[in-house]
mmCIF file of C-alpha atoms in Angstrom:
data_model
loop_
_atom_site.group_PDB
_atom_site.id
_atom_site.type_symbol
_atom_site.label_atom_id
_atom_site.label_comp_id
_atom_site.label_asym_id
_atom_site.label_seq_id
_atom_site.Cartn_x
_atom_site.Cartn_y
_atom_site.Cartn_z
ATOM 1 C CA UNK A 515 -9.480 -13.233 -36.275
ATOM 2 C CA UNK A 516 -9.050 -14.627 -32.772
ATOM 3 C CA UNK A 517 -12.487 -16.278 -32.819
ATOM 4 C CA UNK A 518 -11.814 -17.693 -36.293
ATOM 5 C CA UNK A 519 -8.534 -19.159 -35.022
ATOM 6 C CA UNK A 520 -10.203 -21.041 -32.165
ATOM 7 C CA UNK A 521 -13.032 -22.225 -34.467
ATOM 8 C CA UNK A 522 -10.513 -23.643 -36.944
ATOM 9 C CA UNK A 523 -8.482 -25.229 -34.148
ATOM 10 C CA UNK A 524 -11.672 -26.936 -32.949
ATOM 11 C CA UNK A 525 -12.360 -28.264 -36.437
ATOM 12 C CA UNK A 526 -8.901 -29.150 -37.757
ATOM 13 C CA UNK A 527 -6.914 -29.610 -34.535
ATOM 14 C CA UNK A 528 -3.753 -27.681 -33.612
ATOM 15 C CA UNK A 529 -1.739 -29.407 -36.368
ATOM 16 C CA UNK A 530 -4.212 -28.385 -39.076
ATOM 17 C CA UNK A 531 -4.083 -24.641 -38.439
ATOM 18 C CA UNK A 532 -2.825 -22.524 -41.354
ATOM 19 C CA UNK A 533 -2.429 -18.742 -41.647
ATOM 20 C CA UNK A 534 -4.277 -18.669 -44.996
ATOM 21 C CA UNK A 535 -7.222 -20.615 -43.534
ATOM 22 C CA UNK A 536 -7.388 -18.214 -40.574
ATOM 23 C CA UNK A 537 -7.349 -15.225 -42.966
ATOM 24 C CA UNK A 538 -10.105 -16.747 -45.111
ATOM 25 C CA UNK A 539 -12.355 -17.631 -42.153
ATOM 26 C CA UNK A 540 -11.853 -14.197 -40.575
ATOM 27 C CA UNK A 541 -12.487 -12.450 -43.896
ATOM 28 C CA UNK A 542 -9.183 -10.586 -43.977
ATOM 29 C CA UNK A 543 -6.229 -10.764 -46.339
ATOM 30 C CA UNK A 544 -3.106 -12.747 -45.465
ATOM 31 C CA UNK A 545 -1.183 -9.472 -45.684
ATOM 32 C CA UNK A 546 -3.377 -7.961 -42.959
ATOM 33 C CA UNK A 547 -2.911 -11.051 -40.803
ATOM 34 C CA UNK A 548 0.872 -10.922 -41.108
ATOM 35 C CA UNK A 549 0.833 -7.196 -40.340
ATOM 36 C CA UNK A 550 -0.476 -8.014 -36.840
ATOM 37 C CA UNK A 551 0.997 -11.429 -36.077
ATOM 38 C CA UNK A 552 4.279 -12.948 -37.215
ATOM 39 C CA UNK A 553 3.129 -16.576 -37.132
ATOM 40 C CA UNK A 554 0.135 -18.788 -36.463
ATOM 41 C CA UNK A 555 1.632 -19.531 -33.023
ATOM 42 C CA UNK A 556 1.373 -15.844 -32.127
ATOM 43 C CA UNK A 557 -2.273 -15.760 -33.273
ATOM 44 C CA UNK A 558 -3.042 -18.873 -31.208
ATOM 45 C CA UNK A 559 -1.316 -17.451 -28.103
ATOM 46 C CA UNK A 560 -3.270 -14.200 -28.342
ATOM 47 C CA UNK A 561 -6.536 -16.052 -28.993
ATOM 48 C CA UNK A 562 -5.977 -18.233 -25.915
ATOM 49 C CA UNK A 563 -4.926 -15.261 -23.769
ATOM 50 C CA UNK A 564 -7.993 -13.215 -24.793
ATOM 51 C CA UNK A 565 -10.322 -16.162 -24.320
ATOM 52 C CA UNK A 566 -8.964 -16.783 -20.816
ATOM 53 C CA UNK A 567 -9.351 -13.122 -19.879
ATOM 54 C CA UNK A 568 -12.971 -13.245 -21.086
ATOM 55 C CA UNK A 569 -13.962 -16.567 -19.497
ATOM 56 C CA UNK A 570 -11.960 -16.526 -16.240
ATOM 57 C CA UNK A 571 -12.962 -13.532 -14.119
ATOM 58 C CA UNK A 572 -11.033 -12.783 -10.934
ATOM 59 C CA UNK A 573 -13.790 -11.502 -8.655
ATOM 60 C CA UNK A 574 -12.919 -9.683 -5.446
ATOM 61 C CA UNK A 575 -14.892 -11.739 -2.916
ATOM 62 C CA UNK A 576 -13.063 -10.272 0.075
ATOM 63 C CA UNK A 577 -11.091 -13.404 0.961
ATOM 64 C CA UNK A 578 -8.231 -15.359 -0.599
ATOM 65 C CA UNK A 579 -10.252 -18.532 -0.214
ATOM 66 C CA UNK A 580 -13.286 -17.129 -2.047
ATOM 67 C CA UNK A 581 -11.220 -15.527 -4.794
ATOM 68 C CA UNK A 582 -9.087 -18.636 -5.393
ATOM 69 C CA UNK A 583 -12.074 -20.974 -5.445
ATOM 70 C CA UNK A 584 -13.919 -18.819 -8.004
ATOM 71 C CA UNK A 585 -10.812 -18.420 -10.171
ATOM 72 C CA UNK A 586 -9.923 -22.134 -10.200
ATOM 73 C CA UNK A 587 -13.485 -23.278 -10.871
ATOM 74 C CA UNK A 588 -13.699 -20.803 -13.785
ATOM 75 C CA UNK A 589 -10.343 -22.118 -15.060
ATOM 76 C CA UNK A 590 -11.719 -25.667 -15.093
ATOM 77 C CA UNK A 591 -14.967 -24.575 -16.792
ATOM 78 C CA UNK A 592 -12.992 -22.660 -19.432
ATOM 79 C CA UNK A 593 -10.709 -25.555 -20.426
ATOM 80 C CA UNK A 594 -12.750 -27.159 -23.191
ATOM 81 C CA UNK A 595 -11.429 -29.869 -25.496
ATOM 82 C CA UNK A 596 -10.045 -27.455 -28.105
ATOM 83 C CA UNK A 597 -8.229 -25.384 -25.486
ATOM 84 C CA UNK A 598 -6.717 -28.476 -23.889
ATOM 85 C CA UNK A 599 -5.486 -29.748 -27.269
ATOM 86 C CA UNK A 600 -3.953 -26.377 -28.103
ATOM 87 C CA UNK A 601 -2.229 -26.176 -24.717
ATOM 88 C CA UNK A 602 -0.812 -29.697 -25.130
ATOM 89 C CA UNK A 603 0.536 -28.818 -28.581
ATOM 90 C CA UNK A 604 2.176 -25.693 -27.135
ATOM 91 C CA UNK A 605 3.701 -27.719 -24.264
ATOM 92 C CA UNK A 606 5.099 -30.310 -26.672
ATOM 93 C CA UNK A 607 6.926 -27.689 -28.709
ATOM 94 C CA UNK A 608 7.986 -25.676 -25.636
ATOM 95 C CA UNK A 609 9.556 -28.789 -24.077
ATOM 96 C CA UNK A 610 11.724 -29.338 -27.137
ATOM 97 C CA UNK A 611 12.564 -25.710 -27.995
ATOM 98 C CA UNK A 612 13.623 -23.131 -25.340
ATOM 99 C CA UNK A 613 12.953 -20.236 -27.743
ATOM 100 C CA UNK A 614 9.385 -21.448 -28.240
ATOM 101 C CA UNK A 615 9.010 -21.905 -24.451
ATOM 102 C CA UNK A 616 10.017 -18.270 -24.034
ATOM 103 C CA UNK A 617 7.453 -17.128 -26.638
ATOM 104 C CA UNK A 618 4.642 -19.096 -24.928
ATOM 105 C CA UNK A 619 5.724 -17.701 -21.572
ATOM 106 C CA UNK A 620 5.737 -14.096 -22.750
ATOM 107 C CA UNK A 621 2.560 -14.152 -24.839
ATOM 108 C CA UNK A 622 0.275 -16.500 -22.905
ATOM 109 C CA UNK A 623 1.606 -17.818 -19.586
ATOM 110 C CA UNK A 624 2.554 -14.316 -18.362
ATOM 111 C CA UNK A 625 -1.038 -13.082 -18.824
ATOM 112 C CA UNK A 626 -2.432 -16.026 -16.831
ATOM 113 C CA UNK A 627 0.189 -15.626 -14.097
ATOM 114 C CA UNK A 628 -0.657 -11.902 -13.883
ATOM 115 C CA UNK A 629 -4.378 -12.625 -13.363
ATOM 116 C CA UNK A 630 -3.709 -15.180 -10.640
ATOM 117 C CA UNK A 631 -0.988 -12.934 -9.203
ATOM 118 C CA UNK A 632 -3.427 -10.005 -8.734
ATOM 119 C CA UNK A 633 -5.789 -12.218 -6.784
ATOM 120 C CA UNK A 634 -2.973 -13.539 -4.590
ATOM 121 C CA UNK A 635 -1.633 -10.020 -4.071
ATOM 122 C CA UNK A 636 -4.959 -9.038 -2.478
ATOM 123 C CA UNK A 637 -4.407 -11.989 -0.106
ATOM 124 C CA UNK A 638 -0.926 -10.650 0.709
ATOM 125 C CA UNK A 639 -2.407 -7.208 1.458
ATOM 126 C CA UNK A 640 -4.970 -8.830 3.773
ATOM 127 C CA UNK A 641 -2.146 -10.768 5.516
ATOM 128 C CA UNK A 642 -3.672 -14.094 4.484
ATOM 129 C CA UNK A 643 -0.516 -15.272 2.703
ATOM 130 C CA UNK A 644 3.112 -14.100 2.543
ATOM 131 C CA UNK A 645 4.462 -12.636 -0.691
ATOM 132 C CA UNK A 646 6.935 -15.543 -0.966
ATOM 133 C CA UNK A 647 4.082 -18.039 -0.650
ATOM 134 C CA UNK A 648 2.038 -16.077 -3.202
ATOM 135 C CA UNK A 649 4.912 -16.307 -5.693
ATOM 136 C CA UNK A 650 5.382 -20.060 -5.337
ATOM 137 C CA UNK A 651 1.588 -20.620 -5.317
ATOM 138 C CA UNK A 652 1.460 -19.460 -8.950
ATOM 139 C CA UNK A 653 3.945 -22.189 -9.912
ATOM 140 C CA UNK A 654 2.188 -24.831 -7.818
ATOM 141 C CA UNK A 655 -1.217 -24.057 -9.339
ATOM 142 C CA UNK A 656 -0.250 -23.662 -12.996
ATOM 143 C CA UNK A 657 2.322 -26.430 -12.620
ATOM 144 C CA UNK A 658 -0.330 -28.921 -11.524
ATOM 145 C CA UNK A 659 -2.630 -27.726 -14.322
ATOM 146 C CA UNK A 660 -0.056 -28.331 -17.089
ATOM 147 C CA UNK A 661 1.047 -31.602 -15.419
ATOM 148 C CA UNK A 662 -2.513 -32.958 -15.615
ATOM 149 C CA UNK A 663 -2.893 -31.666 -19.174
ATOM 150 C CA UNK A 664 0.335 -33.289 -20.393
ATOM 151 C CA UNK A 665 0.390 -36.626 -18.566
ATOM 152 C CA UNK A 666 -3.396 -36.973 -18.209
ATOM 153 C CA UNK A 667 -3.027 -39.053 -15.048
ATOM 154 C CA UNK A 668 -5.859 -37.136 -13.352
ATOM 155 C CA UNK A 669 -8.615 -34.896 -14.710
ATOM 156 C CA UNK A 670 -8.699 -31.098 -14.581
ATOM 157 C CA UNK A 671 -12.015 -30.986 -12.742
ATOM 158 C CA UNK A 672 -13.811 -29.376 -9.822
ATOM 159 C CA UNK A 673 -12.020 -31.717 -7.361
ATOM 160 C CA UNK A 674 -8.733 -30.277 -8.573
ATOM 161 C CA UNK A 675 -10.063 -26.737 -7.982
ATOM 162 C CA UNK A 676 -11.458 -27.638 -4.563
ATOM 163 C CA UNK A 677 -8.405 -29.567 -3.304
ATOM 164 C CA UNK A 678 -6.015 -26.776 -4.283
ATOM 165 C CA UNK A 679 -8.214 -24.147 -2.645
ATOM 166 C CA UNK A 680 -8.375 -26.204 0.570
ATOM 167 C CA UNK A 681 -4.589 -26.672 0.574
ATOM 168 C CA UNK A 682 -3.442 -23.136 -0.275
ATOM 169 C CA UNK A 683 -6.308 -21.241 1.419
ATOM 170 C CA UNK A 684 -7.724 -23.571 4.079
ATOM 171 C CA UNK A 685 -11.034 -22.717 5.762
ATOM 172 C CA UNK A 686 -10.422 -20.724 8.922
ATOM 173 C CA UNK B 791 22.875 -51.142 -19.221
ATOM 174 C CA UNK B 792 21.115 -48.400 -17.236
ATOM 175 C CA UNK B 793 24.388 -46.589 -16.516
ATOM 176 C CA UNK B 794 25.439 -46.921 -20.169
ATOM 177 C CA UNK B 795 22.102 -45.386 -21.219
ATOM 178 C CA UNK B 796 22.566 -42.273 -19.085
ATOM 179 C CA UNK B 797 26.207 -41.925 -20.188
ATOM 180 C CA UNK B 798 25.181 -42.033 -23.848
ATOM 181 C CA UNK B 799 22.319 -39.596 -23.225
ATOM 182 C CA UNK B 800 24.831 -37.207 -21.645
ATOM 183 C CA UNK B 801 27.111 -37.475 -24.687
ATOM 184 C CA UNK B 802 24.673 -37.633 -27.600
ATOM 185 C CA UNK B 803 21.542 -36.004 -26.134
ATOM 186 C CA UNK B 804 18.119 -37.671 -25.897
ATOM 187 C CA UNK B 805 17.680 -37.562 -29.693
ATOM 188 C CA UNK B 806 20.953 -39.402 -30.338
ATOM 189 C CA UNK B 807 20.170 -42.498 -28.240
ATOM 190 C CA UNK B 808 20.084 -45.793 -30.169
ATOM 191 C CA UNK B 809 19.465 -49.346 -28.924
ATOM 192 C CA UNK B 810 22.557 -50.665 -30.708
ATOM 193 C CA UNK B 811 24.755 -47.970 -29.142
ATOM 194 C CA UNK B 812 23.372 -48.797 -25.686
ATOM 195 C CA UNK B 813 24.062 -52.523 -26.256
ATOM 196 C CA UNK B 814 27.615 -51.837 -27.434
ATOM 197 C CA UNK B 815 28.452 -49.496 -24.543
ATOM 198 C CA UNK B 816 26.961 -51.920 -21.986
ATOM 199 C CA UNK B 817 28.765 -54.894 -23.578
ATOM 200 C CA UNK B 818 25.608 -56.916 -24.217
ATOM 201 C CA UNK B 819 24.015 -58.121 -27.438
ATOM 202 C CA UNK B 820 21.062 -56.308 -28.994
ATOM 203 C CA UNK B 821 19.071 -59.533 -28.522
ATOM 204 C CA UNK B 822 19.711 -59.436 -24.768
ATOM 205 C CA UNK B 823 18.698 -55.765 -24.625
ATOM 206 C CA UNK B 824 15.417 -56.425 -26.452
ATOM 207 C CA UNK B 825 14.723 -59.399 -24.166
ATOM 208 C CA UNK B 826 14.460 -56.984 -21.219
ATOM 209 C CA UNK B 827 13.193 -53.755 -22.772
ATOM 210 C CA UNK B 828 10.928 -53.266 -25.762
ATOM 211 C CA UNK B 829 12.304 -49.855 -26.781
ATOM 212 C CA UNK B 830 14.932 -47.271 -25.931
ATOM 213 C CA UNK B 831 12.176 -45.268 -24.209
ATOM 214 C CA UNK B 832 11.639 -48.136 -21.763
ATOM 215 C CA UNK B 833 15.376 -48.323 -21.052
ATOM 216 C CA UNK B 834 15.501 -44.571 -20.455
ATOM 217 C CA UNK B 835 12.470 -44.650 -18.135
ATOM 218 C CA UNK B 836 13.979 -47.444 -16.041
ATOM 219 C CA UNK B 837 17.389 -45.740 -15.973
ATOM 220 C CA UNK B 838 15.784 -42.502 -14.739
ATOM 221 C CA UNK B 839 13.612 -44.323 -12.191
ATOM 222 C CA UNK B 840 16.578 -46.288 -10.768
ATOM 223 C CA UNK B 841 18.785 -43.209 -10.697
ATOM 224 C CA UNK B 842 16.120 -41.246 -8.791
ATOM 225 C CA UNK B 843 15.689 -44.067 -6.276
ATOM 226 C CA UNK B 844 19.459 -44.113 -5.724
ATOM 227 C CA UNK B 845 20.008 -40.342 -5.502
ATOM 228 C CA UNK B 846 16.817 -39.141 -3.769
ATOM 229 C CA UNK B 847 16.483 -40.779 -0.350
ATOM 230 C CA UNK B 848 13.290 -40.260 1.658
ATOM 231 C CA UNK B 849 14.673 -40.079 5.212
ATOM 232 C CA UNK B 850 12.309 -40.387 8.165
ATOM 233 C CA UNK B 851 13.205 -37.253 10.118
ATOM 234 C CA UNK B 852 10.123 -37.437 12.325
ATOM 235 C CA UNK B 853 8.290 -34.465 10.799
ATOM 236 C CA UNK B 854 6.624 -33.718 7.473
ATOM 237 C CA UNK B 855 8.599 -30.498 7.243
ATOM 238 C CA UNK B 856 11.956 -32.232 7.750
ATOM 239 C CA UNK B 857 11.108 -35.079 5.385
ATOM 240 C CA UNK B 858 9.788 -32.804 2.641
ATOM 241 C CA UNK B 859 12.740 -30.417 2.853
ATOM 242 C CA UNK B 860 15.275 -33.279 2.569
ATOM 243 C CA UNK B 861 13.370 -34.907 -0.308
ATOM 244 C CA UNK B 862 12.985 -31.693 -2.336
ATOM 245 C CA UNK B 863 16.589 -30.591 -1.837
ATOM 246 C CA UNK B 864 17.759 -34.067 -2.957
ATOM 247 C CA UNK B 865 15.438 -33.808 -5.972
ATOM 248 C CA UNK B 866 17.061 -30.515 -6.979
ATOM 249 C CA UNK B 867 20.585 -31.893 -6.445
ATOM 250 C CA UNK B 868 19.739 -34.955 -8.525
ATOM 251 C CA UNK B 869 18.443 -33.068 -11.564
ATOM 252 C CA UNK B 870 21.620 -32.634 -13.560
ATOM 253 C CA UNK B 871 21.727 -31.359 -17.136
ATOM 254 C CA UNK B 872 21.347 -34.799 -18.723
ATOM 255 C CA UNK B 873 18.366 -35.680 -16.539
ATOM 256 C CA UNK B 874 16.652 -32.379 -17.286
ATOM 257 C CA UNK B 875 17.152 -32.853 -21.035
ATOM 258 C CA UNK B 876 15.774 -36.393 -20.877
ATOM 259 C CA UNK B 877 12.754 -35.248 -18.859
ATOM 260 C CA UNK B 878 12.038 -32.444 -21.351
ATOM 261 C CA UNK B 879 12.222 -34.891 -24.263
ATOM 262 C CA UNK B 880 9.788 -37.214 -22.454
ATOM 263 C CA UNK B 881 7.407 -34.304 -21.750
ATOM 264 C CA UNK B 882 7.473 -33.200 -25.381
ATOM 265 C CA UNK B 883 6.427 -36.625 -26.630
ATOM 266 C CA UNK B 884 3.936 -37.190 -23.787
ATOM 267 C CA UNK B 885 2.191 -33.907 -24.606
ATOM 268 C CA UNK B 886 1.634 -34.980 -28.199
ATOM 269 C CA UNK B 887 0.863 -38.690 -27.647
ATOM 270 C CA UNK B 888 -1.507 -39.925 -24.874
ATOM 271 C CA UNK B 889 -0.175 -43.496 -25.207
ATOM 272 C CA UNK B 890 3.359 -42.256 -24.596
ATOM 273 C CA UNK B 891 2.110 -40.150 -21.652
ATOM 274 C CA UNK B 892 0.644 -43.318 -20.154
ATOM 275 C CA UNK B 893 3.949 -45.210 -20.599
ATOM 276 C CA UNK B 894 5.930 -42.416 -18.917
ATOM 277 C CA UNK B 895 3.367 -42.291 -16.108
ATOM 278 C CA UNK B 896 3.499 -46.043 -15.466
ATOM 279 C CA UNK B 897 7.245 -46.556 -15.784
ATOM 280 C CA UNK B 898 8.705 -43.390 -14.301
ATOM 281 C CA UNK B 899 6.226 -40.891 -12.838
ATOM 282 C CA UNK B 900 4.475 -43.568 -10.743
ATOM 283 C CA UNK B 901 7.755 -44.495 -9.012
ATOM 284 C CA UNK B 902 8.472 -40.842 -8.112
ATOM 285 C CA UNK B 903 4.894 -40.290 -6.919
ATOM 286 C CA UNK B 904 5.168 -43.420 -4.760
ATOM 287 C CA UNK B 905 8.374 -42.171 -3.050
ATOM 288 C CA UNK B 906 6.862 -38.763 -2.323
ATOM 289 C CA UNK B 907 3.570 -40.426 -1.367
ATOM 290 C CA UNK B 908 5.226 -42.570 1.344
ATOM 291 C CA UNK B 909 6.755 -39.498 2.931
ATOM 292 C CA UNK B 910 3.418 -37.638 2.860
ATOM 293 C CA UNK B 911 1.633 -40.700 4.244
ATOM 294 C CA UNK B 912 3.818 -40.522 7.371
ATOM 295 C CA UNK B 913 2.623 -36.911 7.711
ATOM 296 C CA UNK B 914 -0.992 -38.124 7.437
ATOM 297 C CA UNK B 915 -0.355 -40.703 10.174
ATOM 298 C CA UNK B 916 1.125 -37.961 12.404
ATOM 299 C CA UNK B 917 -1.962 -35.768 11.686
ATOM 300 C CA UNK B 918 0.205 -33.091 10.080
ATOM 301 C CA UNK B 919 -1.736 -33.150 6.797
ATOM 302 C CA UNK B 920 -5.035 -34.644 5.616
ATOM 303 C CA UNK B 921 -5.010 -37.519 3.143
ATOM 304 C CA UNK B 922 -6.805 -35.322 0.577
ATOM 305 C CA UNK B 923 -4.129 -32.643 0.951
ATOM 306 C CA UNK B 924 -1.401 -35.286 0.682
ATOM 307 C CA UNK B 925 -2.876 -36.490 -2.609
ATOM 308 C CA UNK B 926 -3.053 -33.034 -4.205
ATOM 309 C CA UNK B 927 0.388 -32.123 -2.786
ATOM 310 C CA UNK B 928 1.948 -34.743 -5.086
ATOM 311 C CA UNK B 929 0.425 -32.991 -8.115
ATOM 312 C CA UNK B 930 1.377 -29.523 -6.866
ATOM 313 C CA UNK B 931 4.999 -30.523 -6.250
ATOM 314 C CA UNK B 932 5.672 -32.578 -9.375
ATOM 315 C CA UNK B 933 3.499 -30.216 -11.405
ATOM 316 C CA UNK B 934 5.658 -27.241 -10.486
ATOM 317 C CA UNK B 935 8.806 -29.294 -11.175
ATOM 318 C CA UNK B 936 7.748 -30.224 -14.735
ATOM 319 C CA UNK B 937 6.392 -26.695 -15.324
ATOM 320 C CA UNK B 938 9.803 -25.183 -14.558
ATOM 321 C CA UNK B 939 11.542 -27.868 -16.625
ATOM 322 C CA UNK B 940 9.342 -27.282 -19.685
ATOM 323 C CA UNK B 941 8.858 -23.520 -19.742
ATOM 324 C CA UNK B 942 12.137 -22.644 -17.977
ATOM 325 C CA UNK B 943 10.678 -19.439 -16.563
ATOM 326 C CA UNK B 944 12.276 -20.125 -13.165
ATOM 327 C CA UNK B 945 15.099 -22.427 -12.053
ATOM 328 C CA UNK B 946 14.720 -25.737 -10.240
ATOM 329 C CA UNK B 947 16.882 -24.692 -7.310
ATOM 330 C CA UNK B 948 17.070 -24.668 -3.527
ATOM 331 C CA UNK B 949 14.672 -21.683 -3.386
ATOM 332 C CA UNK B 950 12.076 -23.843 -5.130
ATOM 333 C CA UNK B 951 12.637 -26.610 -2.542
ATOM 334 C CA UNK B 952 12.502 -24.157 0.359
ATOM 335 C CA UNK B 953 9.443 -22.204 -0.806
ATOM 336 C CA UNK B 954 7.427 -25.378 -1.392
ATOM 337 C CA UNK B 955 8.406 -26.767 2.013
ATOM 338 C CA UNK B 956 7.380 -23.504 3.708
ATOM 339 C CA UNK B 957 4.026 -23.480 1.882
ATOM 340 C CA UNK B 958 3.002 -27.136 2.268
ATOM 341 C CA UNK B 959 4.622 -27.776 5.664
ATOM 342 C CA UNK B 960 5.005 -24.370 7.344
ATOM 343 C CA UNK B 961 7.157 -24.025 10.461
ATOM 344 C CA UNK B 962 5.059 -24.476 13.608
#
């Protein structure tokens, strides 16, 4: 179901997604689909969350700098055209509807923040960063990612990954 | 005209703004209004840009840390309810329309980036920060601001200003 959802989003765009099309492509009934997810938004959020977990590993390289660099480069590599379009569509609706913003936060953003948070927490335990700095780093990193996605004034590329790593975990 | 625009936005919300209402409140003709601005979006962007310039000074305190702290605290103080609602409405449309994103970038975001950029440039000249770090700092700071505005998972408050200052310009 989750793979079918991303395939259809790639073909029809975020606006063209329909629950019955997802059911058909995944080979399940609409009833089954609605038993597990209440809306197409919830399917999309879970598909994106699962895809991120699968494509963005958080390796334990032994240093904050190594971990952050690997994580941010994998984040860039994982953000293909379909993902970026889906994220923009989610941001558009979140910006105009606080209830939708809360849903996106709980079912997608929280999973991404948790992955990055684990990596930063290892840095806190190694005394490379304070816990207050680790907390704000999550906002700085994901903030700049969404900012570039929404306003498209700079690309989400390896320079982004490298510059953030150098700023938040400078070479010693 | 710019003051009338923000007053009307406060009363009617971003969705209720109309060119004829702005003209009436400002005591000018619709023809005059359209001579200077092509759409209500352009009036709103200029009103926001001028308001930010007036309410967010960039004092030269002699250190990056002092400058950044003053600038971010003024940014928080300046973001009243009407401003936050207008910014969210702009983000919603920017996320779904690249042409609109470009307009917002040119007529509002660029002016904010320039103010913050001047302050960071003084830090570069004092060797407190590299020019590459100054460039990405603009994205990190405004990224986290828009992220909190859109997803509302944390407030835009003095803790935000303080934590960012401590991370990007730590006490020496």
